[in-house]
Structures are given as structure tokens and as C-alpha cells.
Short mmCIF file of C-alpha atoms in Angstrom, two decimals:
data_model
loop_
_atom_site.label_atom_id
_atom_site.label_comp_id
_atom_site.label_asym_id
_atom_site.label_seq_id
_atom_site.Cartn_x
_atom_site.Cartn_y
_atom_site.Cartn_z
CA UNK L 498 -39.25 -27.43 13.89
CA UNK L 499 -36.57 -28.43 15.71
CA UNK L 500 -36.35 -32.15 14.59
CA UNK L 501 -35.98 -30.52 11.30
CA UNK L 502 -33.09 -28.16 12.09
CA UNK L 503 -31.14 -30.04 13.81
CA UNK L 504 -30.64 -33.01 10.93
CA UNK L 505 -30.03 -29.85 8.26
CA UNK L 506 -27.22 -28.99 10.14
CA UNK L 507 -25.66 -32.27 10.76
CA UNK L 508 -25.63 -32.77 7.02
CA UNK L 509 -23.34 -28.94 6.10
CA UNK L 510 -21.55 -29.98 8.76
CA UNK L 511 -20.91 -33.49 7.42
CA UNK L 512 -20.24 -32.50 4.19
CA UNK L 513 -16.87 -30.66 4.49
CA UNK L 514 -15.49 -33.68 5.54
CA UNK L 515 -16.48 -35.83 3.03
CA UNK L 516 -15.19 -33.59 0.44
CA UNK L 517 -11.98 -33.57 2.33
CA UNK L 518 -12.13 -38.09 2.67
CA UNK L 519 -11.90 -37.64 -1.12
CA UNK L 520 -8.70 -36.52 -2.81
CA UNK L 521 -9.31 -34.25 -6.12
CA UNK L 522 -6.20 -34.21 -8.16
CA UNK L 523 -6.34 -30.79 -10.65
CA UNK L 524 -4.20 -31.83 -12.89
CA UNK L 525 -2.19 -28.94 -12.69
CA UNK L 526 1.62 -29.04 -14.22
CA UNK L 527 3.98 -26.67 -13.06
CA UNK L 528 6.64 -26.64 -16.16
CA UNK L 529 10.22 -25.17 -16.08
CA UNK L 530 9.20 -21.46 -18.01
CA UNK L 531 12.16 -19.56 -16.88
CA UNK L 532 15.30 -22.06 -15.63
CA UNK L 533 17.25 -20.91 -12.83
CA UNK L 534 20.47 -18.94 -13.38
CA UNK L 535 18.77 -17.04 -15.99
CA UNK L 536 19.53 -12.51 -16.11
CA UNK L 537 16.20 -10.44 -16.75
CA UNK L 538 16.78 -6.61 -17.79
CA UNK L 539 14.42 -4.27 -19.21
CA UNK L 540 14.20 -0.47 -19.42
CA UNK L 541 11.34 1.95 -20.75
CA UNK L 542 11.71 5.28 -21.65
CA UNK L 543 8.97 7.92 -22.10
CA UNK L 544 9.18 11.51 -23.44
CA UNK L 545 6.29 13.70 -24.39
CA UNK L 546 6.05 17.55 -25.11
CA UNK L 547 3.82 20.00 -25.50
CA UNK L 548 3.15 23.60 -26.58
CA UNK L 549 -0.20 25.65 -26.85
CA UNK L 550 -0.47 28.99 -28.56
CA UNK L 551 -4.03 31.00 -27.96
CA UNK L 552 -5.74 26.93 -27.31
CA UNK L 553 -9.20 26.56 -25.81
CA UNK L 554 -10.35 23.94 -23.94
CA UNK L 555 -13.91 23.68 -22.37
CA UNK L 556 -13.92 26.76 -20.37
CA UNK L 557 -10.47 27.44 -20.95
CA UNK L 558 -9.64 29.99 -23.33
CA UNK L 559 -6.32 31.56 -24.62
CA UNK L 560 -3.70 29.04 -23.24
CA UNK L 561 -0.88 29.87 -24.11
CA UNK L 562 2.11 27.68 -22.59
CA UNK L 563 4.79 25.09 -23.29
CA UNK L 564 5.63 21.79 -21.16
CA UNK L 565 7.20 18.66 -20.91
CA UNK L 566 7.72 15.39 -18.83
CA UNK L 567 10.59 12.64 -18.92
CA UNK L 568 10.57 9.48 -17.23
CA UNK L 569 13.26 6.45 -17.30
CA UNK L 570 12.94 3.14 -15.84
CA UNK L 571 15.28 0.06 -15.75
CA UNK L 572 14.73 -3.09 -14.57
CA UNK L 573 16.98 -6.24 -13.37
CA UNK L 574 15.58 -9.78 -12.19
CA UNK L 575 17.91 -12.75 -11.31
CA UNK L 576 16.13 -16.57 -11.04
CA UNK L 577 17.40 -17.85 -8.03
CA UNK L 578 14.94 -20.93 -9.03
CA UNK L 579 13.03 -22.31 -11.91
CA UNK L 580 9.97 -19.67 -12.38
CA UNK L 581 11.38 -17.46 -9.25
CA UNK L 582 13.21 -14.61 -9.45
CA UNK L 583 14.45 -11.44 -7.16
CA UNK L 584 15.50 -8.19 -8.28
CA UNK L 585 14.70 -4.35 -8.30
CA UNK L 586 13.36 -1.46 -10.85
CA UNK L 587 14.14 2.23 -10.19
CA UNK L 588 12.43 4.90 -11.99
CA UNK L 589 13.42 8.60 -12.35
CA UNK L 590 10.62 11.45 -13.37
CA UNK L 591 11.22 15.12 -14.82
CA UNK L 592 8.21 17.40 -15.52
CA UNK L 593 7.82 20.61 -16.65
CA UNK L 594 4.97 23.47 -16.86
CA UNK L 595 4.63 26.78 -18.00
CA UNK L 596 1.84 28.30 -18.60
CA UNK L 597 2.20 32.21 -19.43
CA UNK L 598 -1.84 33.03 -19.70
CA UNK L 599 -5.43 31.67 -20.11
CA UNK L 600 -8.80 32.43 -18.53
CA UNK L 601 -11.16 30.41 -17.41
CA UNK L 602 -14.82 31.52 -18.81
CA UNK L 603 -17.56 30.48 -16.75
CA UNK L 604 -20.19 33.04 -17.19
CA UNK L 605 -20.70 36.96 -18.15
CA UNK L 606 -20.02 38.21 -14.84
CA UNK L 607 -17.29 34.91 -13.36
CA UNK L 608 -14.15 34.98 -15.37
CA UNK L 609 -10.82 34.17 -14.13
CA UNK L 610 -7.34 35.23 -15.54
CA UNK L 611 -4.15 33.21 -14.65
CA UNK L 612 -1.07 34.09 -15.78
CA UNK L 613 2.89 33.01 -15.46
CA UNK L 614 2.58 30.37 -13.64
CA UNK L 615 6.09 27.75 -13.57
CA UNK L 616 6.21 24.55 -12.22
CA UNK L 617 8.86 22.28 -11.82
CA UNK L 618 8.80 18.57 -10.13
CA UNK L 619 11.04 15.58 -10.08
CA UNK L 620 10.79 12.57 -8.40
CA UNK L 621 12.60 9.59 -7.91
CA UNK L 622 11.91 5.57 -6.57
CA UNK L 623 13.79 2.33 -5.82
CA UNK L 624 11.61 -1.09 -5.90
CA UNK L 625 12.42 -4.25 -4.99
CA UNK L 626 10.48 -7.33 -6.65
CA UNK L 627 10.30 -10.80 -6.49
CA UNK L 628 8.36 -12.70 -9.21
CA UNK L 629 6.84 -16.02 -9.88
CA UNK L 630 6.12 -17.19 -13.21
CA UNK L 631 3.58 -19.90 -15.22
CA UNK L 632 3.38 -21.45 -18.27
CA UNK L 633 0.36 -21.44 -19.95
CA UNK L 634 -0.17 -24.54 -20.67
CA UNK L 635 2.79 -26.46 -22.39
CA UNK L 636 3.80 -23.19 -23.98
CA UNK L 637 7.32 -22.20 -24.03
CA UNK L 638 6.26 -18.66 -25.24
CA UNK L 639 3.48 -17.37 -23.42
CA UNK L 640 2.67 -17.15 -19.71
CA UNK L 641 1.95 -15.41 -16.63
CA UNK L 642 3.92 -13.99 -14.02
CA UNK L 643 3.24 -12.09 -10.56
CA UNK L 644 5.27 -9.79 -9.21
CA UNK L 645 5.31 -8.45 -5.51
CA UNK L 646 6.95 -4.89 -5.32
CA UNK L 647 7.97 -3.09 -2.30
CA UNK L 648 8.68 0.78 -3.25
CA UNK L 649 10.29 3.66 -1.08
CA UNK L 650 10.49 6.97 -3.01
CA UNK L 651 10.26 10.57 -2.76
CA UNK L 652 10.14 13.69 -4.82
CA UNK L 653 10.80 17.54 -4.89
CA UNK L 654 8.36 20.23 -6.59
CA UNK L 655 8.09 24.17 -7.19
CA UNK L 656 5.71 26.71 -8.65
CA UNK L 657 5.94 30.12 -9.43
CA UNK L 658 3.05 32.05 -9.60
CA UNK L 659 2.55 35.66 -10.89
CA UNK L 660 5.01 38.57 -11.37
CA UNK L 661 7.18 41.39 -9.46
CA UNK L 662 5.74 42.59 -6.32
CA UNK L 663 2.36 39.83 -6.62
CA UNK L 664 4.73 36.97 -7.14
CA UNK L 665 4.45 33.95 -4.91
CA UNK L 666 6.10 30.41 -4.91
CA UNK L 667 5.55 27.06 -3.20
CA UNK L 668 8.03 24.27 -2.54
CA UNK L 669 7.24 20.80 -1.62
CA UNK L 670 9.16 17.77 -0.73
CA UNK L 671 7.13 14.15 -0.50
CA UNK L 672 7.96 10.64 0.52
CA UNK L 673 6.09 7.74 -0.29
CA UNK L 674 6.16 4.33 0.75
CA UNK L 675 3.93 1.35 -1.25
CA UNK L 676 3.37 -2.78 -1.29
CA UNK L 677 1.74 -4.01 -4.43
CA UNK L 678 0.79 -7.02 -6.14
CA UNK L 679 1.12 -6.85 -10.06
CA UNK L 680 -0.05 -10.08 -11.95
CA UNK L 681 0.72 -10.13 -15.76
CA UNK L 682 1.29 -12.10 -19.21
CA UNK L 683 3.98 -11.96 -21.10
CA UNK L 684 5.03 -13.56 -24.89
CA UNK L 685 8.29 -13.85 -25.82
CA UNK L 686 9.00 -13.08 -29.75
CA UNK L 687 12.42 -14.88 -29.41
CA UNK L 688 14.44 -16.82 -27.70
CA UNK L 689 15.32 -13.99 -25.50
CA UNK L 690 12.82 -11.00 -25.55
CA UNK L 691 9.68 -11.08 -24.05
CA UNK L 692 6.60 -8.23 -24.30
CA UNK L 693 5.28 -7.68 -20.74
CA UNK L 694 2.05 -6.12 -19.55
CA UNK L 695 1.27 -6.11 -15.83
CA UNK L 696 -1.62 -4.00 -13.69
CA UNK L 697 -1.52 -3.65 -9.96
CA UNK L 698 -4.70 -5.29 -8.44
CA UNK L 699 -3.85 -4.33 -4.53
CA UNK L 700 -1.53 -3.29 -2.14
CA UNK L 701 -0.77 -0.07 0.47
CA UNK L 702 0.15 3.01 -0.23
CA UNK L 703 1.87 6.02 2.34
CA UNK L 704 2.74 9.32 1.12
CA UNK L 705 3.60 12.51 3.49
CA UNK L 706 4.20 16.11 1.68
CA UNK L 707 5.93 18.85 3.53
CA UNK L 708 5.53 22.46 1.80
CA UNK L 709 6.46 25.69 2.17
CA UNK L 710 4.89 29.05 0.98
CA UNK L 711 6.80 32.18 0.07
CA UNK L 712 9.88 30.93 2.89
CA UNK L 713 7.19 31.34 5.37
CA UNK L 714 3.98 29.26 5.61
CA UNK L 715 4.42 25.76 6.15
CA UNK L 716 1.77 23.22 5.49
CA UNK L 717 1.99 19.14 5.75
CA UNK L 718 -0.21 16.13 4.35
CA UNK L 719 -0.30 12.35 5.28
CA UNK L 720 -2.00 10.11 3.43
CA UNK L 721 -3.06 5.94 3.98
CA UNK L 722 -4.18 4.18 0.81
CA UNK L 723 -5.25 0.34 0.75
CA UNK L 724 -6.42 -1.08 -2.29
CA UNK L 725 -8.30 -4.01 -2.96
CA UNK L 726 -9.50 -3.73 -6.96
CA UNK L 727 -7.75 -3.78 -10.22
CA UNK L 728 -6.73 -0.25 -11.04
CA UNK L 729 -6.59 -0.21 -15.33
CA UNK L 730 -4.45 3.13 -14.86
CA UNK L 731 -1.31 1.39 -13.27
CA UNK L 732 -1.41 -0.30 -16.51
CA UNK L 733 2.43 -1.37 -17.51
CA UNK L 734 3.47 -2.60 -21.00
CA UNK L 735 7.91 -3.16 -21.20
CA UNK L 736 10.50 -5.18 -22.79
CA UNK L 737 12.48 -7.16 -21.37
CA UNK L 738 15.76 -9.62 -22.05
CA UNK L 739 15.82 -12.94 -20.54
CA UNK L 740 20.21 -13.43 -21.08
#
């Protein structure tokens, strides 16, 4: 058995260095997509609203309520090189919630009744990126890019619940630290604006909340977040000038 083994093992070990006596060439072309010197800005805005009146939903019934949330994000990026570039994206987030009544219906004898309830967040981020970008192909107009984002941000929150002497609020302030990866492709429709979509595939995540109950109770949570997978809801879509 062992005359056997020990000629099997010669040969995997043998191969790796044949493959290596033999040089493969790809034929892989890295073309000028972006030239040097080159100014990238972008900025997305998002706005939604909302308002329910007596609205049921699964369980819920009678909602009655009005919201809304605001978010702005621009975006510079100067190439230092052909295909390289440095810059930095901050982002700026208002939401709003209040809900004045609705019960949740779960059986005849489990009901729940919730009622003025406000809350009130806002948080805020700075990024710095760096990005690399490929032609595809010969193609002046589409191509890929990936961008490596280091984020340091932190938000404040409150909510109200209930009324006169059964009122109660809750304050929170959070910081949160995160290292990404976001590959995407992007087309350009002129000369000088492109359509972007990215989606983060990994990175770490930190985020610490302090709160604070009625000016008295004080609670904290930590939390440690790696991720190795492509996550479909950090999908981005933008547009962006290349000046």
C-alpha cells in the first residue's frame, strides 16, 4: 500500500511546479476608462411620506398615523491615476413617526391597544472611498468599478409613548463604525454622466447605543458584525458627473 502512496504523492506535489515552469499569459488589457485628473460628483436624494386613516394590516387594525423620512447624500471622487480615484460621500437621514392608535388583533381574548406613540430619529455619516475601475472590454461606456469605504457615523433618536400621567419617553444616541467592499457597473449615457449601481459583498460593522428612559433608566448595546456574502438590500443605484 505504501509503494502506492508514496508515488501519488510525489506526483500533486510535482505538479504545482510544473504549472508554475509554464507561464500562462490571460490576455488581460487594462485600458485607460477614467484618465487621471478627472472630478467625480454625484448626489441622491430620497423623500417618501405617508399617512394612514382607520388602515389594517395583518393583525393590525385601525392605524391611524402620519410619517415621513428624508435622506441626502453627495458624493466627490478625484483620480489621482488612470482608473484610481480617492474621495468621500456623507449622508444625512431625517425620519419621522406618529402613530395616534391601532390594535393589534390576535385572538378573542389577546388584543392589544397602542396609542400616541412619536418618534423622532436623525442620523448622520462621513465615508471615505477609494475606487478602482475596469473597462469591459474595449468599451469606453460600460465598466466596473470597486469601491472600498471606511464609514464613522452616529445618530440621535426619541419616542414618546402614551399620554398625561402614563406618558413615558426614551432617548438614544448611537455610533457606528464600518469597512466595506462595494463592487459595481456603471454606463455612462454621455460623455460625462454615468448610471451607477453598487452592492456591498463584505466588510465589518461596530455600532454602540446609549439610552435613557424617562431621565432615569439607562441601558447600553454593543454590537460586532462581519460579513462575508452579498447583501441585495445595501443595493445602491446614483448618478454621477465625471467633469
Amino acid at each position: 500500500m505504501n509503494k502506492l502512496i508514496y508515488p501519488i504523492l510525489a506526483l500533486f506535489l510535482l505538479i504545482p511546479g510544473l504549472a508554475r515552469a509554464e507561464e500562462f499569459d490571460r490576455g488581460i488589457v487594462l485600458n485607460t476608462f477614467i484618465p487621471k485628473g478627472q472630478w467625480v460628483v454625484g448626489n441622491s436624494i430620497s423623500y417618501s411620506e405617508y399617512s394612514n386613516n382607520n388602515y389594517q394590516f395583518l393583525v393590525i387594525e385601525g392605524i391611524d398615523g402620519i410619517g415621513y423620512n428624508f435622506k441626502i447624500s453627495p458624493m466627490f471622487c478625484y483620480i489621482v491615476k488612470d482608473n484610481l480615484g480617492l474621495g468621500g460621500r456623507f449622508a444625512y437621514e431625517r425620519s419621522l413617526t406618529k402613530l395616534n392608535s391601532a390594535s393589534i388583533q390576535i385572538g378573542d381574548d389577546l388584543n392589544f391597544n397602542v396609542d400616541n406613540v412619536y418618534s423622532l430619529s436623525h442620523t448622520y455619516s462621513g465615508m471615505a472611498i477609494m475606487r478602482n475601475y475596469i473597462s469591459i472590454g474595449n468599451s469606453n461606456r460600460f465598466g466596473l468599478f470597486n469601491e472600498l469605504q471606511l464609514n464613522l457615523g452616529g445618530g440621535e433618536s426619541k419616542m414618546v409613548n402614551g399620554s398625561g400621567d402614563a406618558l413615558t419617553g426614551t432617548f438614544e444616541r448611537s455610533f457606528n463604525f464600518k469597512i466595506g467592499i462595494a463592487p459595481g457597473l456603471m454606463a455612462f449615457i454621455n460623455d460625462y454622466t454615468a448610471i451607477e449601481v453598487n452592492v456591498g459583498v463584505l466588510g465589518f460593522n461596530y455600532s454602540h447605543v446609549k439610552q435613557t428612559t424617562d431621565q432615569v433608566y439607562t441601558g447600553k448595546r454593543s454590537q460586532n458584525l462581519a460579513n462575508f456574502k452579498v447583501n441585495i438590500f445595501s443595493l445602491g443605484l446614483g448618478l454621477a458627473f465625471y467633469l
